[in-house]
C-alpha positions as CSV (number, residue, x, y, z in Angstrom):
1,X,39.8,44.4,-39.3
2,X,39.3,47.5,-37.8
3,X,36.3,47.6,-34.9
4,X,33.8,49.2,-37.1
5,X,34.2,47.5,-39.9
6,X,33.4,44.0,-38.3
7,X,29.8,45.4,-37.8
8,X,29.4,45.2,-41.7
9,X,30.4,41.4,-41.9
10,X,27.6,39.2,-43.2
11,X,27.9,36.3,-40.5
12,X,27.5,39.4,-37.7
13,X,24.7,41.1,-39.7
14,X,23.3,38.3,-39.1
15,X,24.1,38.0,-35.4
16,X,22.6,41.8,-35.1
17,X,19.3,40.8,-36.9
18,X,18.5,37.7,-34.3
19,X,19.1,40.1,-32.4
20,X,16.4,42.6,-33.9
21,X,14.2,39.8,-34.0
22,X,14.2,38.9,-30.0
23,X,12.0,41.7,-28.7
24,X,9.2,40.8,-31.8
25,X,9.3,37.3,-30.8
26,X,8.9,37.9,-27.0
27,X,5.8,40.3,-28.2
28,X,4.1,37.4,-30.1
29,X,4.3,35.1,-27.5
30,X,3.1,37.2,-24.8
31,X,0.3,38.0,-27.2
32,X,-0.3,34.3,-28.0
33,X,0.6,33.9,-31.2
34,X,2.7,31.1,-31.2
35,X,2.8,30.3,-34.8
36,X,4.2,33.7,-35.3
37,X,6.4,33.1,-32.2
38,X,7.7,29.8,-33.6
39,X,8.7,31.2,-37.4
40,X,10.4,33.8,-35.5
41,X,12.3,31.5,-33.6
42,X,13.2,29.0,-36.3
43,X,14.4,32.2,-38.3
44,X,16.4,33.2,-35.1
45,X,17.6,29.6,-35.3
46,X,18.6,29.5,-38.7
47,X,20.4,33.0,-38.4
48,X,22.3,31.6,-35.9
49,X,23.8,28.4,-37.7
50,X,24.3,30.2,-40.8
51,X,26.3,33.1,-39.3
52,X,28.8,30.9,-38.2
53,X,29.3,29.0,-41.8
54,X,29.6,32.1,-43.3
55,X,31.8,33.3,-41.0
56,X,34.1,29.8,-42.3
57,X,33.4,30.1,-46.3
58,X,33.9,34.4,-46.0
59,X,36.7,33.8,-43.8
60,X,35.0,36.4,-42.1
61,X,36.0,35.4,-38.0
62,X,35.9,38.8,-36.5
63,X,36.8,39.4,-32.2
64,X,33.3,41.4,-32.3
65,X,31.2,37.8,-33.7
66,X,33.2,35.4,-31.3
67,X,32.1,37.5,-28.2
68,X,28.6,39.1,-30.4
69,X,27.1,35.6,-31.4
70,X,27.2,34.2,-27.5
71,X,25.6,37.5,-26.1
72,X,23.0,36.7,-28.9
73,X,22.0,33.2,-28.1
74,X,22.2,33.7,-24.2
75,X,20.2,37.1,-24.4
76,X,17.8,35.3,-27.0
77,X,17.5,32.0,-24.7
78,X,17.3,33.9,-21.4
79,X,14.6,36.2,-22.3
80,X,12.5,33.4,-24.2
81,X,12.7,31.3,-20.4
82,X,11.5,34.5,-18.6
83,X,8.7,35.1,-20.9
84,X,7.7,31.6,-21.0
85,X,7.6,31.7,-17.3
86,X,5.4,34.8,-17.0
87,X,3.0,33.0,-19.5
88,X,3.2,29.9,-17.2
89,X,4.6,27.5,-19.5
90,X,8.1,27.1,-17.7
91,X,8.4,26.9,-14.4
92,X,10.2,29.5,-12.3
93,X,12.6,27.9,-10.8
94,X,14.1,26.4,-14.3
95,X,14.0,29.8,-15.6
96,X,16.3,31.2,-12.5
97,X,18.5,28.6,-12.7
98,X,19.1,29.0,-16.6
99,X,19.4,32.8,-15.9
100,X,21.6,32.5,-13.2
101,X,23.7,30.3,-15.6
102,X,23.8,32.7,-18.3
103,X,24.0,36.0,-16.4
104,X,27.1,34.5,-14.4
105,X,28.7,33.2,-18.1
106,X,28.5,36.6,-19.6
107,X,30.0,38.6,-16.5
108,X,33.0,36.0,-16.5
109,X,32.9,36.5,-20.3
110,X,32.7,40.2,-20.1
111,X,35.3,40.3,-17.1
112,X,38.0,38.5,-19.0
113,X,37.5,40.2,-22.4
114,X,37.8,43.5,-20.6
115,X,40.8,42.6,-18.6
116,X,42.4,40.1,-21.1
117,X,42.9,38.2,-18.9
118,X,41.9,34.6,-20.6
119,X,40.9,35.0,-24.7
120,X,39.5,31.6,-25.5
121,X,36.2,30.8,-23.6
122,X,34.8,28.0,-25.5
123,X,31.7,26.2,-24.4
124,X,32.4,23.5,-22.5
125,X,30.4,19.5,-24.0
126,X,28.3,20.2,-21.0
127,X,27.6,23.6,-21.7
128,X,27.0,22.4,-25.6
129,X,24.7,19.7,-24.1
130,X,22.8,22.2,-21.6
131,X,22.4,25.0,-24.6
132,X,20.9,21.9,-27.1
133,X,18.1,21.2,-24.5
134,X,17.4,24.4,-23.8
135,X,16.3,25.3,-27.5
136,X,14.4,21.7,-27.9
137,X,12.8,22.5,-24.7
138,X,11.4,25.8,-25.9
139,X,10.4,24.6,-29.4
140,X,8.7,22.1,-27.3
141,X,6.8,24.7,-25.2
142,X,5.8,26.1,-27.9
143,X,4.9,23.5,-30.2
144,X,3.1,22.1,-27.5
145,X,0.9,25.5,-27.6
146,X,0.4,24.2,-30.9
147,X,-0.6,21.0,-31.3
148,X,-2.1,20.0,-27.9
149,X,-1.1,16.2,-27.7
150,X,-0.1,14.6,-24.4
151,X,3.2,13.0,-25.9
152,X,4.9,16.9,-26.0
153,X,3.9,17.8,-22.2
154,X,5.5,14.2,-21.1
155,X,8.6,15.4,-22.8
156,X,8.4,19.1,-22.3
157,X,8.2,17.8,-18.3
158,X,11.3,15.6,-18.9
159,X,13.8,18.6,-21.1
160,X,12.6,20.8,-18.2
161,X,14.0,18.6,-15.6
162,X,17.0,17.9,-17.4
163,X,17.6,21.8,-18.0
164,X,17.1,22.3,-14.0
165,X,20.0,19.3,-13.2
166,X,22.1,20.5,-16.6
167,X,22.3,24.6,-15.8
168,X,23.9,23.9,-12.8
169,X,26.2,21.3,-13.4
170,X,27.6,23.4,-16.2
171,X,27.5,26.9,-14.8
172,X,30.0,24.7,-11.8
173,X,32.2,23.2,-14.7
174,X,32.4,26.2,-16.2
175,X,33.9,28.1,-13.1
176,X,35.7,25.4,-12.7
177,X,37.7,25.7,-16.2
178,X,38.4,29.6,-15.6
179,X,39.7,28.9,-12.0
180,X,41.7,26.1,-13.3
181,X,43.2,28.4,-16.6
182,X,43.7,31.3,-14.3
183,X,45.6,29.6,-11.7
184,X,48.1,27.7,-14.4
185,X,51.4,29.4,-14.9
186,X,51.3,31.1,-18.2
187,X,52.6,29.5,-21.1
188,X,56.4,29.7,-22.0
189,X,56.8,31.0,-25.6
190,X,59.9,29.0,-27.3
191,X,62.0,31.6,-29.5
């Protein structure tokens, strides 16, 4: 499918508008309307699980959604971490750590897209495990703005630690897959 063209696929339409919607729900929060803030991120979330099954029933898998629908949920994950921190709701030095995470995920993404060098970059179980407490964490955060009750800060205090020991560990695995693919001898194709 020609470059262009993928932009008009549904599941990436859908990709583009969570990504539309990041700035508006950064806005709400830092104007403390966390109900707002919440629909928007539910919508966000939905967006993001139904982009991929329509990608499957459309057969509609194009190059520009495998590498458009990470940027997405990274930019959409980082961003809600700084803005949560600058509200004081997350502390700082989670917030680094999952920025440092994604920031160094997306210029090894972007670095071996651009030299095609290695193709598949698939999220590692770790990775898949770091990413699922990162969003419970924030719809913690801001449930908790919500619906003060003591049982949400006890676990937004425990998904919080977990996200500071997770980002790390998988940031390390994951350079430790691409150093591991890079340095294997390329694969012999049998004619």
């Amino acid at each position: 499918m020609p470059f262009l063209s993928q932009f008009r696929a549904a599941p990436n339409l859908l990709t583009l508008m969570r990504l539309f919607i990041i700035p508006f729900l950064l806005i709400e929060i830092l104007d403390g309307h966390y109900g707002v803030s919440f629909a928007l991120f539910m919508l966000a979330g939905i967006s993001d699980a139904l982009d991929g099954l329509l990608a499957r029933w459309l057969s509609q898998k194009t190059t520009l959604g495998l590498y458009l629908d990470p940027i997405a949920d990274k930019l959409l994950l980082s961003s809600l971490f700084v803005v949560l921190t600058h509200v004081g709701l997350i502390p700082l030095y989670v917030t680094v750590l999952v920025f440092s995470r994604d920031v160094g995920i997306l210029l090894i993404a972007t670095l071996l897209f651009a030299t095609g060098t290695l193709r598949d970059f698939r999220p590692s179980m770790l990775g898949k495990l770091n990413t699922f407490v990162q969003i419970v964490a924030l719809i913690v955060v801001i449930c908790q703005k919500l619906f003060l009750s003591l049982p949400l800060a006890t676990l937004r205090d425990i998904l919080v630690r977990a996200i500071a020991v997770l980002a790390p560990l998988s940031a390390a695995q994951y350079a430790w897959i691409v150093l591991r693919r890079m340095s294997s001898p390329p694969e012999q194709t049998v004619v």
